[in-house]
mmCIF file of C-alpha atoms in Angstrom:
data_model
loop_
_atom_site.group_PDB
_atom_site.id
_atom_site.type_symbol
_atom_site.label_atom_id
_atom_site.label_comp_id
_atom_site.label_asym_id
_atom_site.label_seq_id
_atom_site.Cartn_x
_atom_site.Cartn_y
_atom_site.Cartn_z
ATOM 1 C CA UNK G 207 118.778 107.809 110.773
ATOM 2 C CA UNK G 208 115.867 106.630 108.642
ATOM 3 C CA UNK G 209 114.290 109.099 106.239
ATOM 4 C CA UNK G 210 111.094 107.251 105.274
ATOM 5 C CA UNK G 211 107.927 109.296 105.633
ATOM 6 C CA UNK G 212 104.207 108.881 105.059
ATOM 7 C CA UNK G 213 101.530 111.246 103.808
ATOM 8 C CA UNK G 214 98.752 111.495 106.398
ATOM 9 C CA UNK G 215 95.311 112.947 105.735
ATOM 10 C CA UNK G 216 94.483 115.885 107.984
ATOM 11 C CA UNK G 217 90.867 114.734 107.806
ATOM 12 C CA UNK G 218 90.253 110.960 107.708
ATOM 13 C CA UNK G 219 89.210 109.585 104.301
ATOM 14 C CA UNK G 220 86.066 108.030 105.791
ATOM 15 C CA UNK G 221 84.949 111.440 107.088
ATOM 16 C CA UNK G 222 85.612 113.041 103.699
ATOM 17 C CA UNK G 223 83.521 110.377 101.954
ATOM 18 C CA UNK G 224 80.669 110.447 104.434
ATOM 19 C CA UNK G 225 80.379 114.237 104.575
ATOM 20 C CA UNK G 226 81.452 115.159 101.033
ATOM 21 C CA UNK G 227 78.262 117.121 100.354
ATOM 22 C CA UNK G 228 78.521 119.065 103.601
ATOM 23 C CA UNK G 229 82.197 119.841 103.007
ATOM 24 C CA UNK G 230 81.291 121.094 99.533
ATOM 25 C CA UNK G 231 78.492 123.323 100.859
ATOM 26 C CA UNK G 232 80.922 124.971 103.279
ATOM 27 C CA UNK G 233 83.662 125.069 100.615
ATOM 28 C CA UNK G 234 85.985 122.995 102.759
ATOM 29 C CA UNK G 235 86.689 120.158 100.317
ATOM 30 C CA UNK G 236 90.266 121.257 99.587
ATOM 31 C CA UNK G 237 91.019 121.928 103.241
ATOM 32 C CA UNK G 238 89.703 118.495 104.247
ATOM 33 C CA UNK G 239 91.830 116.820 101.552
ATOM 34 C CA UNK G 240 95.113 118.298 102.833
ATOM 35 C CA UNK G 241 97.874 115.891 103.748
ATOM 36 C CA UNK G 242 100.931 116.237 105.970
ATOM 37 C CA UNK G 243 104.217 114.392 105.604
ATOM 38 C CA UNK G 244 105.281 112.606 108.786
ATOM 39 C CA UNK G 245 108.549 110.794 109.382
ATOM 40 C CA UNK G 246 108.499 107.241 110.707
ATOM 41 C CA UNK G 247 111.717 107.413 112.739
ATOM 42 C CA UNK G 248 111.748 109.325 116.049
ATOM 43 C CA UNK G 249 115.491 110.006 115.634
ATOM 44 C CA UNK G 250 114.812 111.820 112.386
ATOM 45 C CA UNK G 251 112.231 114.095 113.982
ATOM 46 C CA UNK G 252 114.546 114.595 116.951
ATOM 47 C CA UNK G 253 117.307 115.775 114.593
ATOM 48 C CA UNK G 254 114.911 118.204 112.894
ATOM 49 C CA UNK G 255 113.637 119.525 116.215
ATOM 50 C CA UNK G 256 117.215 120.481 117.119
ATOM 51 C CA UNK G 257 117.968 122.060 113.737
ATOM 52 C CA UNK G 258 117.933 125.810 113.229
ATOM 53 C CA UNK G 259 114.670 127.751 113.019
ATOM 54 C CA UNK G 260 115.142 128.222 109.263
ATOM 55 C CA UNK G 261 115.351 124.462 108.688
ATOM 56 C CA UNK G 262 112.283 123.702 110.799
ATOM 57 C CA UNK G 263 110.282 126.482 109.119
ATOM 58 C CA UNK G 264 111.398 125.145 105.724
ATOM 59 C CA UNK G 265 109.991 121.698 106.490
ATOM 60 C CA UNK G 266 106.750 123.028 107.976
ATOM 61 C CA UNK G 267 106.201 125.384 105.024
ATOM 62 C CA UNK G 268 106.751 122.436 102.683
ATOM 63 C CA UNK G 269 104.045 120.338 104.330
ATOM 64 C CA UNK G 270 105.909 118.295 106.954
ATOM 65 C CA UNK G 271 104.819 117.775 110.532
ATOM 66 C CA UNK G 272 107.737 117.852 112.944
ATOM 67 C CA UNK G 273 106.686 114.673 114.718
ATOM 68 C CA UNK G 274 106.650 111.013 113.772
ATOM 69 C CA UNK G 275 104.230 108.138 113.504
ATOM 70 C CA UNK G 276 104.394 104.385 113.415
ATOM 71 C CA UNK G 277 103.904 102.933 109.989
ATOM 72 C CA UNK G 278 103.041 99.527 108.605
ATOM 73 C CA UNK G 279 104.718 100.311 105.273
ATOM 74 C CA UNK G 280 108.024 98.642 104.504
ATOM 75 C CA UNK G 281 111.200 100.716 104.554
ATOM 76 C CA UNK G 282 111.793 102.251 101.152
ATOM 77 C CA UNK G 283 108.109 102.028 100.225
ATOM 78 C CA UNK G 284 105.060 104.247 100.538
ATOM 79 C CA UNK G 285 101.336 103.948 99.892
ATOM 80 C CA UNK G 286 100.690 104.258 96.147
ATOM 81 C CA UNK G 287 97.569 106.366 96.711
ATOM 82 C CA UNK G 288 99.749 109.148 98.178
ATOM 83 C CA UNK G 289 102.100 109.418 95.213
ATOM 84 C CA UNK G 290 100.806 112.788 93.959
ATOM 85 C CA UNK G 291 100.764 114.492 97.353
ATOM 86 C CA UNK G 292 104.188 113.029 98.122
ATOM 87 C CA UNK G 293 105.626 114.451 94.876
ATOM 88 C CA UNK G 294 104.114 117.860 95.638
ATOM 89 C CA UNK G 295 105.573 118.044 99.150
ATOM 90 C CA UNK G 296 109.007 116.939 97.894
ATOM 91 C CA UNK G 297 108.952 119.606 95.170
ATOM 92 C CA UNK G 298 108.016 122.324 97.686
ATOM 93 C CA UNK G 299 110.739 121.115 100.022
ATOM 94 C CA UNK G 300 113.338 121.187 97.221
ATOM 95 C CA UNK G 301 112.431 124.796 96.404
ATOM 96 C CA UNK G 302 112.469 125.834 100.076
ATOM 97 C CA UNK G 303 115.808 124.089 100.760
ATOM 98 C CA UNK G 304 117.374 125.810 97.751
ATOM 99 C CA UNK G 305 116.365 129.161 99.286
ATOM 100 C CA UNK G 306 118.053 128.397 102.641
ATOM 101 C CA UNK G 307 121.375 130.030 103.517
ATOM 102 C CA UNK G 308 124.414 127.752 103.348
ATOM 103 C CA UNK G 309 125.277 128.072 107.033
ATOM 104 C CA UNK G 310 122.060 126.702 108.603
ATOM 105 C CA UNK G 311 122.344 124.104 111.364
ATOM 106 C CA UNK G 312 120.905 120.750 110.219
ATOM 107 C CA UNK G 313 121.670 119.035 113.568
ATOM 108 C CA UNK G 314 122.739 115.796 111.875
ATOM 109 C CA UNK G 315 119.854 115.672 109.388
ATOM 110 C CA UNK G 316 121.428 114.952 105.977
ATOM 111 C CA UNK G 317 119.228 116.618 103.389
ATOM 112 C CA UNK G 318 121.097 115.061 100.442
ATOM 113 C CA UNK G 319 120.603 111.535 101.813
ATOM 114 C CA UNK G 320 116.966 112.390 102.569
ATOM 115 C CA UNK G 321 116.265 113.385 98.944
ATOM 116 C CA UNK G 322 118.113 110.296 97.637
ATOM 117 C CA UNK G 323 116.033 108.001 99.890
ATOM 118 C CA UNK G 324 112.780 109.828 99.111
ATOM 119 C CA UNK G 325 113.265 109.609 95.348
ATOM 120 C CA UNK G 326 114.385 105.966 95.496
ATOM 121 C CA UNK G 327 111.293 104.910 97.472
ATOM 122 C CA UNK G 328 108.770 102.831 95.565
ATOM 123 C CA UNK G 329 104.979 102.906 95.672
ATOM 124 C CA UNK G 330 103.254 99.912 97.186
ATOM 125 C CA UNK G 331 99.644 98.929 96.573
ATOM 126 C CA UNK G 332 97.388 99.269 99.595
ATOM 127 C CA UNK G 333 97.056 95.871 101.209
ATOM 128 C CA UNK G 334 94.015 96.052 103.436
ATOM 129 C CA UNK G 335 94.022 93.231 105.905
ATOM 130 C CA UNK G 336 90.928 91.826 107.476
ATOM 131 C CA UNK G 337 91.882 92.199 111.118
ATOM 132 C CA UNK G 338 89.142 89.907 112.393
ATOM 133 C CA UNK G 339 89.088 87.461 109.489
ATOM 134 C CA UNK G 340 90.264 84.522 111.608
ATOM 135 C CA UNK G 341 88.487 85.538 114.803
ATOM 136 C CA UNK G 342 86.016 83.090 116.227
ATOM 137 C CA UNK G 343 83.593 83.682 119.059
ATOM 138 C CA UNK G 344 85.082 82.685 122.413
ATOM 139 C CA UNK G 345 81.758 81.505 123.859
ATOM 140 C CA UNK G 346 78.586 80.212 122.218
ATOM 141 C CA UNK G 347 75.698 82.699 122.078
ATOM 142 C CA UNK G 348 73.414 82.677 125.105
ATOM 143 C CA UNK G 349 69.691 82.140 124.506
ATOM 144 C CA UNK G 350 67.642 84.153 126.995
ATOM 145 C CA UNK G 351 64.578 82.491 128.429
ATOM 146 C CA UNK G 352 61.513 84.418 129.675
ATOM 147 C CA UNK G 353 62.637 83.753 133.263
ATOM 148 C CA UNK G 354 65.971 85.503 132.541
ATOM 149 C CA UNK G 355 64.335 88.834 131.766
ATOM 150 C CA UNK G 356 64.868 91.611 134.255
ATOM 151 C CA UNK G 357 61.836 93.671 135.153
ATOM 152 C CA UNK G 358 62.346 97.388 135.357
ATOM 153 C CA UNK G 359 62.092 99.102 138.714
ATOM 154 C CA UNK G 360 62.394 102.682 139.868
ATOM 155 C CA UNK G 361 65.917 103.736 140.732
ATOM 156 C CA UNK G 362 64.807 106.105 143.499
ATOM 157 C CA UNK G 363 61.808 106.792 145.670
ATOM 158 C CA UNK G 364 59.435 109.377 144.175
ATOM 159 C CA UNK G 365 59.269 112.744 145.873
ATOM 160 C CA UNK G 366 56.314 113.226 148.307
ATOM 161 C CA UNK G 367 53.135 114.325 146.599
ATOM 162 C CA UNK G 368 53.706 112.441 143.352
#
């Protein structure tokens, strides 16, 4: 089981930037900035989904989503820009786990290994890649001549009397 997780913005960063003033007017800036922790490994989320209600509620209350996502980050690394929110969610989880009874069913999820992996993970600078940097047009541009223009025509016959 792999315990790597990512912090995902509830509201995309581009939306927050573009509509910052509007979010402020409606006092939704904090809500829009919320982040959820999501595991990368489907087996990890499967284990949590089969754990006892107390364990699942503990993770949700701490800021985890009980589903997974594909990630481009390397194992043992996370996006540096999420360091603060990651630390906050781990601290909440630690407090909530400490409050759990000893006899809860973890369904194979090893909380001690999870915390060891989470604290050993290292931040990694955001490496934005230009997806289309090497793309070249497949065909040369077409120059339209006056004869190539399409004249507009009615799509239907007008009703009688018009």
